[in-house]
Coordinates of C-alpha atoms in Angstrom, one line a residue:
X1314 CA 62.7 94.0 -79.5
X1315 CA 62.2 92.7 -76.0
X1316 CA 63.6 91.1 -72.9
X1317 CA 63.7 87.4 -72.5
X1318 CA 64.2 85.1 -69.5
X1319 CA 64.0 81.4 -68.6
X1320 CA 64.7 78.7 -66.1
X1321 CA 65.2 75.1 -66.9
X1322 CA 65.2 72.8 -63.8
X1323 CA 63.0 70.1 -62.2
X1324 CA 62.2 72.3 -59.2
X1325 CA 61.3 75.4 -61.1
X1326 CA 57.6 75.0 -62.1
X1327 CA 55.8 77.3 -59.8
X1328 CA 56.0 80.4 -62.0
X1329 CA 56.9 82.8 -59.3
X1330 CA 60.6 83.1 -60.2
X1331 CA 60.0 83.8 -63.9
X1332 CA 57.5 86.5 -63.0
X1333 CA 60.2 88.1 -60.8
X1334 CA 62.7 87.9 -63.7
X1335 CA 60.3 89.5 -66.2
X1336 CA 59.6 92.3 -63.7
X1337 CA 63.3 93.3 -64.0
X1338 CA 62.9 93.5 -67.8
X1339 CA 60.0 96.0 -67.8
X1340 CA 62.2 98.7 -69.4
X1341 CA 63.1 96.4 -72.3
X1342 CA 59.4 95.7 -73.0
X1343 CA 56.8 98.0 -71.6
X1344 CA 54.2 96.9 -74.1
X1345 CA 53.3 93.6 -72.6
X1346 CA 54.4 90.6 -70.5
X1347 CA 54.0 86.9 -70.8
X1348 CA 55.1 83.7 -69.2
X1349 CA 55.0 80.0 -70.0
X1350 CA 55.4 77.4 -67.3
X1351 CA 55.5 73.6 -67.8
X1352 CA 57.3 70.7 -66.4
X1353 CA 61.0 71.6 -66.1
X1354 CA 60.7 75.0 -67.8
X1355 CA 59.7 78.6 -67.2
X1356 CA 59.9 81.1 -70.0
X1357 CA 59.3 84.9 -69.7
X1358 CA 59.0 87.8 -72.0
X1359 CA 58.6 91.6 -71.9
X1360 CA 57.5 93.1 -75.2
X1361 CA 58.6 96.2 -77.0
X1362 CA 56.2 96.2 -80.0
X1363 CA 57.9 97.1 -83.2
X1364 CA 56.6 94.8 -85.9
X1365 CA 53.0 93.6 -85.9
X1366 CA 51.6 95.5 -82.9
X1367 CA 48.7 93.1 -82.5
X1368 CA 48.3 90.3 -80.0
X1369 CA 49.2 87.8 -82.7
X1370 CA 52.9 88.6 -81.9
X1371 CA 52.7 88.1 -78.2
X1372 CA 55.2 85.9 -76.5
X1373 CA 56.1 83.3 -75.3
X1374 CA 54.8 82.0 -78.7
X1375 CA 53.8 78.4 -79.1
X1376 CA 54.0 76.4 -82.3
X1377 CA 50.6 75.3 -83.7
X1378 CA 50.7 71.9 -82.2
X1379 CA 52.1 73.2 -78.9
X1380 CA 55.3 71.3 -78.9
X1381 CA 57.7 74.3 -79.2
X1382 CA 57.7 77.5 -77.1
X1383 CA 59.7 80.6 -78.2
X1384 CA 61.0 83.7 -76.4
X1385 CA 62.8 86.1 -78.7
X1386 CA 64.6 89.4 -78.6
X1387 CA 65.6 91.2 -81.7
X1388 CA 64.6 91.8 -85.3
X1389 CA 64.8 89.5 -88.3
X1390 CA 64.9 92.2 -91.0
X1391 CA 64.4 89.7 -94.0
X1392 CA 61.3 88.2 -92.4
X1393 CA 59.1 89.1 -95.4
X1394 CA 61.4 87.3 -97.8
X1395 CA 61.6 84.3 -95.4
X1396 CA 57.8 84.1 -95.2
X1397 CA 57.7 83.3 -98.9
X1398 CA 60.0 80.3 -98.2
X1399 CA 57.8 79.1 -95.3
X1400 CA 54.6 78.5 -97.3
X1401 CA 53.8 75.3 -95.3
X1402 CA 53.4 77.3 -92.1
X1403 CA 50.0 78.9 -91.3
X1404 CA 50.9 82.4 -90.1
X1405 CA 48.5 84.1 -87.7
X1406 CA 50.3 87.5 -87.7
X1407 CA 52.4 89.7 -89.9
X1408 CA 55.6 90.1 -87.8
X1409 CA 59.0 88.4 -87.5
X1410 CA 58.5 86.4 -84.3
X1411 CA 56.5 83.8 -86.0
X1412 CA 59.1 83.6 -88.8
X1413 CA 61.7 82.6 -86.2
X1414 CA 59.5 79.8 -84.9
X1415 CA 58.5 78.7 -88.4
X1416 CA 62.1 78.7 -89.5
X1417 CA 63.1 76.5 -86.7
X1418 CA 60.3 74.1 -87.6
X1419 CA 61.6 73.9 -91.2
X1420 CA 65.4 74.1 -90.8
X1421 CA 66.1 73.2 -87.2
X1422 CA 69.3 74.6 -85.7
X1423 CA 70.3 75.8 -89.2
X1424 CA 67.6 78.4 -89.1
X1425 CA 70.0 81.0 -87.9
X1426 CA 71.9 80.9 -91.2
X1427 CA 68.8 82.2 -93.0
X1428 CA 68.4 85.3 -90.7
X1429 CA 69.6 88.8 -91.6
X1430 CA 69.2 90.6 -88.3
X1431 CA 70.0 90.9 -84.6
X1432 CA 68.6 88.3 -82.2
X1433 CA 68.8 86.3 -79.1
X1434 CA 66.2 83.6 -78.6
X1435 CA 65.3 80.4 -76.8
X1436 CA 63.1 77.6 -78.0
X1437 CA 61.9 74.9 -75.7
X1438 CA 61.0 71.4 -77.1
X1439 CA 58.3 69.9 -74.9
X1440 CA 58.6 66.5 -76.4
X1441 CA 62.4 66.1 -76.1
X1442 CA 62.7 68.4 -73.1
X1443 CA 65.5 70.3 -74.6
X1444 CA 66.4 74.0 -75.0
X1445 CA 67.9 75.6 -78.1
X1446 CA 69.2 79.1 -77.8
X1447 CA 71.1 81.3 -80.3
X1448 CA 72.7 84.7 -80.6
X1449 CA 73.2 86.8 -83.7
X1450 CA 76.5 86.8 -85.6
X1451 CA 77.9 90.0 -84.2
X1452 CA 76.4 89.9 -80.7
X1453 CA 74.1 92.9 -81.1
X1454 CA 71.6 91.3 -78.8
X1455 CA 72.6 89.9 -75.4
X1456 CA 72.2 86.5 -73.9
X1457 CA 73.4 85.9 -70.3
X1458 CA 73.2 82.6 -68.4
X1459 CA 74.3 80.7 -65.4
X1460 CA 74.3 77.0 -64.7
X1461 CA 74.2 74.8 -61.6
X1462 CA 73.6 71.2 -61.0
X1463 CA 69.9 71.9 -60.5
X1464 CA 69.1 74.5 -63.1
X1465 CA 70.0 76.6 -66.2
X1466 CA 69.0 80.3 -65.9
X1467 CA 69.2 82.8 -68.7
X1468 CA 68.1 86.4 -69.4
X1469 CA 68.7 89.5 -71.6
X1470 CA 70.3 91.2 -68.6
X1471 CA 72.2 90.1 -65.5
X1472 CA 70.0 91.6 -62.8
X1473 CA 67.1 89.2 -63.5
X1474 CA 69.5 86.3 -62.9
X1475 CA 70.6 87.9 -59.6
X1476 CA 67.0 88.4 -58.6
X1477 CA 66.3 84.7 -58.4
X1478 CA 69.0 83.9 -56.0
X1479 CA 72.3 83.8 -57.9
X1480 CA 75.0 85.3 -55.8
X1481 CA 76.5 88.7 -56.9
X1482 CA 80.2 88.0 -56.7
X1483 CA 82.9 89.8 -58.7
X1484 CA 84.9 87.8 -61.3
X1485 CA 88.3 89.1 -60.4
X1486 CA 89.9 87.6 -63.6
X1487 CA 87.6 89.7 -65.7
X1488 CA 88.3 92.8 -63.5
X1489 CA 92.0 92.2 -64.0
X1490 CA 91.6 92.1 -67.8
X1491 CA 89.8 95.4 -67.6
X1492 CA 92.1 97.2 -65.2
X1493 CA 95.4 95.9 -66.6
X1494 CA 94.6 95.7 -70.3
X1495 CA 91.5 97.8 -70.8
X1496 CA 89.5 94.8 -72.1
X1497 CA 85.9 94.0 -71.4
X1498 CA 83.3 91.9 -73.2
X1499 CA 86.2 90.2 -74.9
X1500 CA 85.2 86.6 -74.0
X1501 CA 82.2 84.8 -72.6
X1502 CA 83.0 85.8 -69.0
X1503 CA 81.2 88.7 -67.3
X1504 CA 82.2 90.8 -64.4
X1505 CA 80.1 88.5 -62.2
X1506 CA 81.4 85.1 -61.1
X1507 CA 79.6 82.2 -62.7
X1508 CA 77.5 84.3 -65.0
X1509 CA 78.4 84.0 -68.7
X1510 CA 77.3 85.3 -72.0
X1511 CA 76.7 83.2 -75.1
X1512 CA 79.3 84.2 -77.6
X1513 CA 78.2 86.0 -80.8
X1514 CA 77.6 83.7 -83.7
X1515 CA 77.0 80.7 -81.4
X1516 CA 74.1 78.6 -80.4
X1517 CA 73.6 76.3 -77.5
X1518 CA 71.6 73.1 -76.9
X1519 CA 70.6 71.8 -73.4
X1520 CA 69.2 68.3 -73.0
X1521 CA 69.5 65.9 -70.1
X1522 CA 71.6 68.4 -68.3
X1523 CA 74.2 68.3 -71.1
X1524 CA 75.1 71.7 -72.5
X1525 CA 76.6 72.0 -76.0
X1526 CA 77.8 75.3 -77.5
X1527 CA 78.7 75.6 -81.1
X1528 CA 79.8 78.3 -83.5
X1529 CA 77.6 78.7 -86.5
X1530 CA 79.2 81.7 -88.1
X1531 CA 83.0 81.8 -88.6
X1532 CA 84.1 84.9 -90.4
X1533 CA 87.7 83.6 -91.2
X1534 CA 86.2 80.5 -92.8
X1535 CA 83.7 82.5 -94.8
X1536 CA 86.4 85.0 -95.9
X1537 CA 88.7 82.2 -96.9
X1538 CA 86.1 80.8 -99.3
X1539 CA 85.4 84.3 -100.7
X1540 CA 89.1 84.9 -101.3
X1541 CA 89.3 81.8 -103.4
X1542 CA 86.8 83.2 -105.8
X1543 CA 87.9 85.3 -108.9
X1544 CA 89.4 88.7 -107.9
X1545 CA 87.5 91.9 -108.5
X1546 CA 88.7 95.3 -109.6
X1547 CA 85.7 97.5 -108.9
X1548 CA 84.3 97.2 -105.4
X1549 CA 82.2 100.4 -105.3
X1550 CA 79.0 98.9 -107.0
X1551 CA 79.0 95.9 -104.6
X1552 CA 79.5 98.0 -101.5
X1553 CA 76.8 100.5 -102.6
X1554 CA 74.4 97.6 -103.2
X1555 CA 75.0 96.0 -99.8
X1556 CA 74.7 99.4 -98.0
X1557 CA 71.4 100.3 -99.7
X1558 CA 69.8 96.9 -99.0
X1559 CA 71.0 96.8 -95.4
X1560 CA 69.4 100.2 -94.8
X1561 CA 66.3 99.2 -96.7
X1562 CA 65.7 96.2 -94.6
X1563 CA 66.3 98.1 -91.3
X1564 CA 63.7 100.7 -92.2
X1565 CA 61.0 98.1 -91.8
X1566 CA 58.9 99.1 -88.8
X1567 CA 55.4 99.7 -87.6
X1568 CA 56.5 102.5 -85.3
X1569 CA 58.4 105.8 -85.9
X1570 CA 62.1 105.6 -86.9
X1571 CA 65.0 108.0 -86.3
X1572 CA 68.8 108.1 -86.7
X1573 CA 71.6 109.0 -84.3
X1574 CA 73.7 111.6 -86.2
X1575 CA 77.1 113.1 -85.5
X1576 CA 79.3 115.3 -87.7
X1577 CA 81.4 112.4 -89.0
X1578 CA 81.6 110.3 -92.1
X1579 CA 79.9 107.2 -90.6
X1580 CA 76.7 108.6 -89.4
X1581 CA 76.6 111.1 -92.3
X1582 CA 76.7 108.2 -94.7
X1583 CA 73.9 106.5 -92.8
X1584 CA 71.8 109.7 -92.8
X1585 CA 72.3 110.0 -96.6
X1586 CA 71.3 106.3 -97.2
X1587 CA 68.2 106.7 -95.1
X1588 CA 67.3 109.9 -96.8
X1589 CA 67.5 108.1 -100.2
X1590 CA 65.6 105.0 -99.0
X1591 CA 62.6 106.5 -97.2
X1592 CA 59.7 106.6 -99.7
X1593 CA 57.2 108.9 -98.0
X1594 CA 57.7 112.6 -97.1
X1595 CA 56.8 112.2 -93.5
X1596 CA 58.8 113.9 -90.8
X1597 CA 61.9 111.9 -89.7
X1598 CA 63.9 112.5 -86.5
X1599 CA 67.7 112.7 -86.3
X1600 CA 69.3 112.9 -82.8
X1601 CA 72.6 114.6 -82.1
X1602 CA 74.3 114.7 -78.8
X1603 CA 76.0 118.0 -77.9
X1604 CA 78.1 119.6 -75.2
X1605 CA 78.1 123.2 -74.2
X1606 CA 81.9 123.3 -75.0
X1607 CA 82.4 124.5 -78.6
X1608 CA 85.5 122.3 -78.9
X1609 CA 83.2 119.2 -78.7
X1610 CA 80.0 120.5 -80.2
X1611 CA 79.0 118.6 -83.4
X1612 CA 75.5 119.9 -83.6
X1613 CA 75.9 122.6 -86.3
X1614 CA 77.8 120.4 -88.8
X1615 CA 75.6 117.4 -88.1
X1616 CA 72.4 119.2 -89.0
X1617 CA 73.9 120.8 -92.1
X1618 CA 73.7 117.7 -94.2
X1619 CA 71.6 118.0 -97.3
X1620 CA 68.4 116.0 -97.6
X1621 CA 65.5 115.4 -99.9
X1622 CA 63.0 114.5 -97.1
X1623 CA 61.7 116.5 -94.2
X1624 CA 63.8 115.9 -91.2
X1625 CA 63.3 117.0 -87.6
X1626 CA 66.9 117.6 -86.3
X1627 CA 66.9 117.2 -82.5
X1628 CA 69.9 118.4 -80.5
X1629 CA 70.4 117.1 -76.9
X1630 CA 72.9 118.9 -74.8
X1631 CA 74.7 117.1 -71.9
X1632 CA 76.2 119.2 -69.2
X1633 CA 78.7 118.5 -66.5
X1634 CA 76.0 119.2 -63.9
X1635 CA 74.2 116.0 -65.1
X1636 CA 77.3 113.9 -65.2
X1637 CA 77.8 112.3 -61.8
X1638 CA 74.2 111.3 -61.2
X1639 CA 74.1 109.9 -64.8
X1640 CA 77.3 107.8 -64.1
X1641 CA 75.6 106.3 -61.0
X1642 CA 72.4 105.5 -62.9
X1643 CA 74.3 104.0 -65.8
X1644 CA 76.3 101.8 -63.5
X1645 CA 73.2 99.9 -62.5
X1646 CA 71.9 99.8 -66.1
X1647 CA 75.2 98.6 -67.7
X1648 CA 76.0 95.9 -65.1
X1649 CA 79.7 96.4 -66.3
X1650 CA 82.1 99.2 -66.9
X1651 CA 81.0 101.6 -69.7
X1652 CA 82.4 104.5 -71.7
X1653 CA 82.2 107.4 -69.3
X1654 CA 81.0 110.7 -70.7
X1655 CA 80.5 109.3 -74.2
X1656 CA 78.0 106.7 -72.8
X1657 CA 76.3 109.3 -70.6
X1658 CA 75.7 111.5 -73.6
X1659 CA 74.3 108.7 -75.6
X1660 CA 72.0 107.8 -72.8
X1661 CA 70.6 111.3 -72.6
X1662 CA 70.0 111.2 -76.4
X1663 CA 68.1 107.9 -76.0
X1664 CA 66.0 109.5 -73.3
X1665 CA 65.2 112.3 -75.7
X1666 CA 64.1 109.8 -78.4
X1667 CA 61.8 108.1 -75.8
X1668 CA 60.3 111.5 -74.9
X1669 CA 59.5 112.1 -78.6
X1670 CA 58.0 108.5 -78.9
X1671 CA 60.6 107.4 -81.4
X1672 CA 61.0 103.7 -80.7
X1673 CA 63.5 102.7 -83.4
X1674 CA 66.9 104.5 -83.9
X1675 CA 69.5 103.6 -86.5
X1676 CA 73.2 103.9 -85.7
X1677 CA 76.5 103.8 -87.6
X1678 CA 78.5 101.4 -85.4
X1679 CA 81.1 99.1 -87.1
X1680 CA 82.5 101.3 -89.9
X1681 CA 85.9 101.9 -88.2
X1682 CA 86.4 98.2 -87.5
X1683 CA 85.4 97.2 -91.0
X1684 CA 87.1 99.9 -93.0
X1685 CA 90.2 100.7 -90.8
X1686 CA 89.0 104.0 -89.5
X1687 CA 91.1 104.2 -86.3
X1688 CA 94.5 106.0 -86.5
X1689 CA 96.3 103.1 -84.8
X1690 CA 95.5 100.8 -87.8
X1691 CA 98.1 102.6 -89.9
X1692 CA 101.2 100.7 -88.7
X1693 CA 99.4 97.4 -89.2
X1694 CA 98.8 98.4 -92.8
X1695 CA 102.4 99.3 -93.3
X1696 CA 103.5 96.0 -91.7
X1697 CA 101.6 94.2 -94.5
X1698 CA 103.4 96.4 -97.1
X1699 CA 106.8 95.7 -95.5
X1700 CA 106.2 92.0 -95.5
X1701 CA 105.2 92.0 -99.1
X1702 CA 107.4 94.7 -100.7
X1703 CA 110.0 95.5 -98.1
X1704 CA 110.7 98.4 -95.8
X1705 CA 111.8 100.5 -98.8
X1706 CA 108.2 100.7 -100.0
X1707 CA 107.1 101.9 -96.6
X1708 CA 109.7 104.6 -96.7
X1709 CA 108.5 105.6 -100.2
X1710 CA 104.9 106.0 -98.9
X1711 CA 105.6 107.6 -95.5
X1712 CA 107.7 110.8 -95.7
X1713 CA 109.9 112.1 -92.9
X1714 CA 109.5 112.7 -90.0
X1715 CA 106.6 110.3 -89.7
X1716 CA 108.5 107.4 -91.2
X1717 CA 110.6 106.7 -88.0
X1718 CA 107.5 107.0 -85.8
X1719 CA 105.6 104.5 -88.0
X1720 CA 108.6 102.1 -88.0
X1721 CA 108.8 102.3 -84.2
X1722 CA 105.1 101.4 -84.0
X1723 CA 105.6 98.5 -86.4
X1724 CA 108.4 97.1 -84.3
X1725 CA 106.2 97.4 -81.2
X1726 CA 103.5 95.4 -82.9
X1727 CA 105.9 92.7 -84.1
X1728 CA 107.0 92.4 -80.6
X1729 CA 103.5 91.7 -79.5
X1730 CA 102.6 95.1 -77.9
X1731 CA 99.5 96.3 -79.8
X1732 CA 97.2 97.5 -77.0
X1733 CA 96.8 101.2 -77.7
X1734 CA 94.0 103.6 -77.4
X1735 CA 92.3 105.0 -80.5
X1736 CA 94.0 108.3 -80.1
X1737 CA 97.4 106.7 -79.8
X1738 CA 97.9 107.8 -76.1
X1739 CA 98.8 105.8 -73.1
X1740 CA 95.6 105.0 -71.3
X1741 CA 96.3 102.5 -68.5
X1742 CA 98.0 102.8 -65.1
X1743 CA 98.8 99.3 -64.1
X1744 CA 101.1 100.6 -61.3
X1745 CA 97.9 101.7 -59.5
X1746 CA 96.6 98.2 -59.1
X1747 CA 97.5 96.0 -56.2
X1748 CA 99.0 92.7 -57.2
X1749 CA 97.1 90.9 -54.4
X1750 CA 93.8 91.3 -56.2
X1751 CA 95.0 89.5 -59.3
X1752 CA 94.1 85.7 -59.3
X1753 CA 97.0 83.4 -59.1
X1754 CA 96.0 81.5 -62.2
X1755 CA 95.3 84.6 -64.3
X1756 CA 97.1 85.0 -67.7
X1757 CA 96.9 87.8 -70.2
X1758 CA 94.1 87.4 -72.8
X1759 CA 95.2 86.1 -76.2
X1760 CA 93.2 86.5 -79.4
X1761 CA 93.1 84.6 -82.6
X1762 CA 95.0 85.8 -85.6
X1763 CA 93.4 83.8 -88.4
X1764 CA 94.3 86.0 -91.3
X1765 CA 97.6 86.5 -93.3
X1766 CA 97.4 90.2 -92.8
X1767 CA 98.3 92.3 -89.8
X1768 CA 95.6 94.8 -90.6
X1769 CA 92.9 92.1 -91.0
X1770 CA 93.9 90.5 -87.7
X1771 CA 93.7 93.7 -85.8
X1772 CA 90.4 94.6 -87.3
X1773 CA 89.1 91.1 -86.5
X1774 CA 90.3 91.5 -82.9
X1775 CA 88.4 94.8 -82.5
X1776 CA 85.3 93.4 -84.2
X1777 CA 85.2 90.2 -82.1
X1778 CA 86.9 91.0 -78.9
X1779 CA 88.3 94.4 -77.9
X1780 CA 86.1 97.1 -79.2
X1781 CA 82.8 96.3 -80.9
X1782 CA 81.4 93.8 -78.3
X1783 CA 81.9 96.4 -75.5
X1784 CA 80.2 99.2 -77.6
X1785 CA 77.3 96.9 -78.6
X1786 CA 76.7 95.9 -75.0
X1787 CA 76.8 99.6 -73.9
X1788 CA 74.4 100.6 -76.7
X1789 CA 71.9 97.8 -76.0
X1790 CA 71.7 98.5 -72.3
X1791 CA 71.4 102.2 -72.5
X1792 CA 68.9 102.2 -75.3
X1793 CA 66.7 99.5 -73.8
X1794 CA 66.7 101.3 -70.5
X1795 CA 64.8 103.9 -72.4
X1796 CA 62.7 101.3 -74.3
X1797 CA 64.4 102.2 -77.6
X1798 CA 65.6 99.8 -80.2
X1799 CA 69.0 100.5 -81.8
X1800 CA 69.6 99.1 -85.3
X1801 CA 73.0 98.7 -86.8
X1802 CA 72.9 98.7 -90.6
X1803 CA 76.7 98.7 -91.0
X1804 CA 76.8 95.4 -89.0
X1805 CA 74.8 93.5 -91.5
X1806 CA 76.8 90.2 -91.7
X1807 CA 76.9 90.5 -95.5
X1808 CA 78.7 93.8 -95.2
X1809 CA 81.1 92.4 -92.6
X1810 CA 82.0 89.5 -94.8
X1811 CA 82.5 91.8 -97.8
X1812 CA 84.7 94.2 -95.9
X1813 CA 87.1 91.4 -94.8
X1814 CA 87.7 90.4 -98.5
X1815 CA 88.8 93.9 -99.4
X1816 CA 92.5 94.7 -100.2
X1817 CA 94.1 97.0 -97.7
X1818 CA 94.3 99.8 -100.2
X1819 CA 90.5 100.0 -100.3
X1820 CA 90.7 100.9 -96.6
X1821 CA 93.9 102.9 -96.1
X1822 CA 95.7 104.8 -98.8
X1823 CA 98.2 107.4 -97.8
X1824 CA 96.7 109.7 -95.2
X1825 CA 93.1 108.6 -96.0
X1826 CA 91.2 105.9 -94.2
X1827 CA 87.9 104.2 -95.0
X1828 CA 88.8 104.9 -98.6
X1829 CA 86.1 102.8 -100.3
X1830 CA 83.3 104.2 -98.3
X1831 CA 84.4 107.7 -99.0
X1832 CA 84.3 106.9 -102.7
X1833 CA 80.8 105.5 -102.5
X1834 CA 79.6 108.6 -100.7
X1835 CA 81.0 111.0 -103.2
X1836 CA 78.3 113.4 -104.3
X1837 CA 76.1 112.3 -101.4
X1838 CA 77.8 114.1 -98.6
X1839 CA 79.4 117.6 -98.3
X1840 CA 83.1 117.3 -99.0
X1841 CA 83.9 118.7 -95.5
X1842 CA 82.1 115.6 -94.1
X1843 CA 83.2 113.1 -96.7
X1844 CA 86.9 113.9 -96.4
X1845 CA 87.0 114.6 -92.7
X1846 CA 89.5 112.6 -90.7
X1847 CA 88.7 110.6 -87.6
X1848 CA 88.3 112.7 -84.4
X1849 CA 90.0 110.6 -81.6
X1850 CA 88.6 112.6 -78.7
X1851 CA 85.0 113.5 -79.0
X1852 CA 84.0 114.4 -75.4
X1853 CA 85.3 116.8 -72.7
X1854 CA 85.8 113.9 -70.3
X1855 CA 89.4 114.7 -69.4
X1856 CA 88.6 118.4 -68.9
X1857 CA 85.7 117.5 -66.7
X1858 CA 87.6 115.0 -64.6
X1859 CA 90.4 117.5 -63.9
X1860 CA 88.1 120.5 -63.6
X1861 CA 84.4 120.7 -62.5
X1862 CA 84.3 117.0 -61.5
X1863 CA 87.6 117.1 -59.6
X1864 CA 86.0 117.2 -56.1
X1865 CA 83.8 114.3 -57.0
X1866 CA 86.8 112.3 -58.0
X1867 CA 88.8 113.3 -55.0
X1868 CA 85.9 112.4 -52.7
X1869 CA 85.6 109.0 -54.3
X1870 CA 89.3 108.0 -54.2
X1871 CA 89.6 109.2 -50.6
X1872 CA 86.5 107.4 -49.4
X1873 CA 86.9 104.5 -47.0
X1874 CA 85.2 102.0 -49.3
X1875 CA 87.7 102.8 -52.1
X1876 CA 90.6 102.6 -49.7
X1877 CA 89.5 99.3 -48.2
X1878 CA 88.4 97.7 -51.5
X1879 CA 91.8 96.1 -51.9
X1880 CA 92.0 96.7 -55.6
X1881 CA 94.0 99.9 -56.0
X1882 CA 97.2 101.2 -54.4
X1883 CA 95.7 104.4 -53.0
X1884 CA 99.0 106.3 -52.7
X1885 CA 99.7 105.6 -56.4
X1886 CA 96.2 106.6 -57.4
X1887 CA 96.6 109.9 -55.6
X1888 CA 100.0 110.5 -57.2
X1889 CA 98.7 109.7 -60.7
X1890 CA 95.6 111.8 -60.2
X1891 CA 97.6 114.8 -59.0
X1892 CA 99.8 114.4 -62.1
X1893 CA 96.8 114.1 -64.4
X1894 CA 95.3 117.3 -63.0
X1895 CA 98.5 119.2 -63.6
X1896 CA 98.5 118.4 -67.3
X1897 CA 96.5 119.9 -70.1
X1898 CA 96.4 116.9 -72.5
X1899 CA 96.7 113.1 -72.0
X1900 CA 94.2 110.3 -71.7
X1901 CA 91.6 110.2 -68.9
X1902 CA 90.6 106.5 -69.3
X1903 CA 92.6 105.3 -66.2
X1904 CA 90.9 107.9 -64.0
X1905 CA 87.5 106.7 -65.4
X1906 CA 88.5 103.1 -64.5
X1907 CA 88.8 104.1 -60.8
X1908 CA 85.4 105.7 -60.9
X1909 CA 83.7 103.0 -62.8
X1910 CA 85.1 100.2 -60.7
X1911 CA 84.2 101.8 -57.4
X1912 CA 80.7 102.7 -58.5
X1913 CA 80.2 99.1 -59.7
X1914 CA 81.3 97.5 -56.4
X1915 CA 79.1 99.9 -54.5
X1916 CA 76.1 99.1 -56.7
X1917 CA 76.3 95.3 -57.0
X1918 CA 78.5 94.1 -54.1
X1919 CA 78.0 96.6 -51.2
X1920 CA 74.2 97.0 -51.8
X1921 CA 71.4 94.7 -52.8
X1922 CA 71.1 95.4 -56.5
X1923 CA 68.6 92.7 -57.1
X1924 CA 66.0 95.0 -55.5
X1925 CA 66.8 97.9 -57.8
X1926 CA 64.6 98.0 -60.8
X1927 CA 65.5 101.3 -62.2

């Protein structure tokens, strides 16, 4: 796990620029730095040593004959199995970095199909003067780049790119998508003009100034092939097998490992699987973020899970007194809008893991998207039932008075309005945004619907565009800011492919969601955890923004910079905020949008963010 950077261009051979870029990645790799400079190419690397702590795993890594140079960020969890297939390669170390290089030498661009893991890497071919880069299937690891007539510049984060002279200019089309629709990280554009990200499941090839980007992992195509195979009736053994193997592989580490633990089914399932898989009796850390508000405190339930191993349960409380300064710090770290109080809490938990010298932390992201855990998935499920069996079957399964509410939601989805928050509330205030800031050629984002199922298409949208990419970017940035590697066992591509072949009833059945996972976890988790429903609001953000942080918000929206920014209708903002503060419920996302947007512009546009390292 590391930070990578590179410059391809005929005028970039001095080495000074790449050293500058690497200096901006110190937090991603405090265990070592390295650069490679040759004609037309500069590569840089900052190392977080996780596998093979020796110098044999240093980067940039050259192939034995010196033709190929690799910089790599991530983990290939099946590296031991791949080594047995790469017997012709003379390995010098014991880690996974050499396996990436050896795999490229054996399989070329097809090497990515052999990897189980998370990765972003670049390989320079000295002979052909070409660059090959790839990003993992789900986009767990980042890869940003910009291109001009003279050069191609890439890095694990955006600030290193800004630091070598790329102008920090806002991409107003991306900002429009965020403010009008709540979308971010939904395509290859970033919030900076002319800085892009390589899409998940894609690789790129640069040669003779010709850039080619291709998709190597297409979930709809893979699922179509699987659905043509003989049908199954018992899915539990297969899910159990995939889960156990995914966790087993992600426990491979030469440094201490922990797990982020909440009180819910997802992280509880991960905790149980880890507890079963760890062979020794050594002390293992779990990390739980808490608030001093009992309504949002998950600590007691999270730490009550039964275990066979010795666990050190660490609780980290986040208070409102820490909030505003943490928001400002995270704005620089994230380089894009982030998740408010939820992200701030997770950042504090990562800081605690760093303090205890736990370098690897497993997480339970992806379960909701794969197994239909969000409440708003329900009407999509019933649309599939209505299309197949008629509305009468929906009426049979949904009693009054919920039936009419579900039908109304179904009609809204059929009409093309399916952008709702996970708690089902209205979360945007488009009337607060000035039309003048919207680009003339801007059009609303459209997403593929490659499946014959409403539920599958919505899950696919969340997985590929509107939920998971944002969460993964937030997690990567905040964890790596603390030199912590997050691992995502539930985003093993084998599990993703399996989940998209499941019938709807294995995900939603009556009032129960994530049905198959709940079955597999029977006897492993307390029933209070195994049967617990999804909690839509897990932080006191709305209470804080209308209470103890009220003066901070009022100061921000009345500040001259906010008023002269030209993005928001200030009178409407003040009206909506006054209304928000007079309520007791409702969604706070639109208020957070104002804060997040203004802090970003102050950080990256009003000031020289390229000089800010931390």
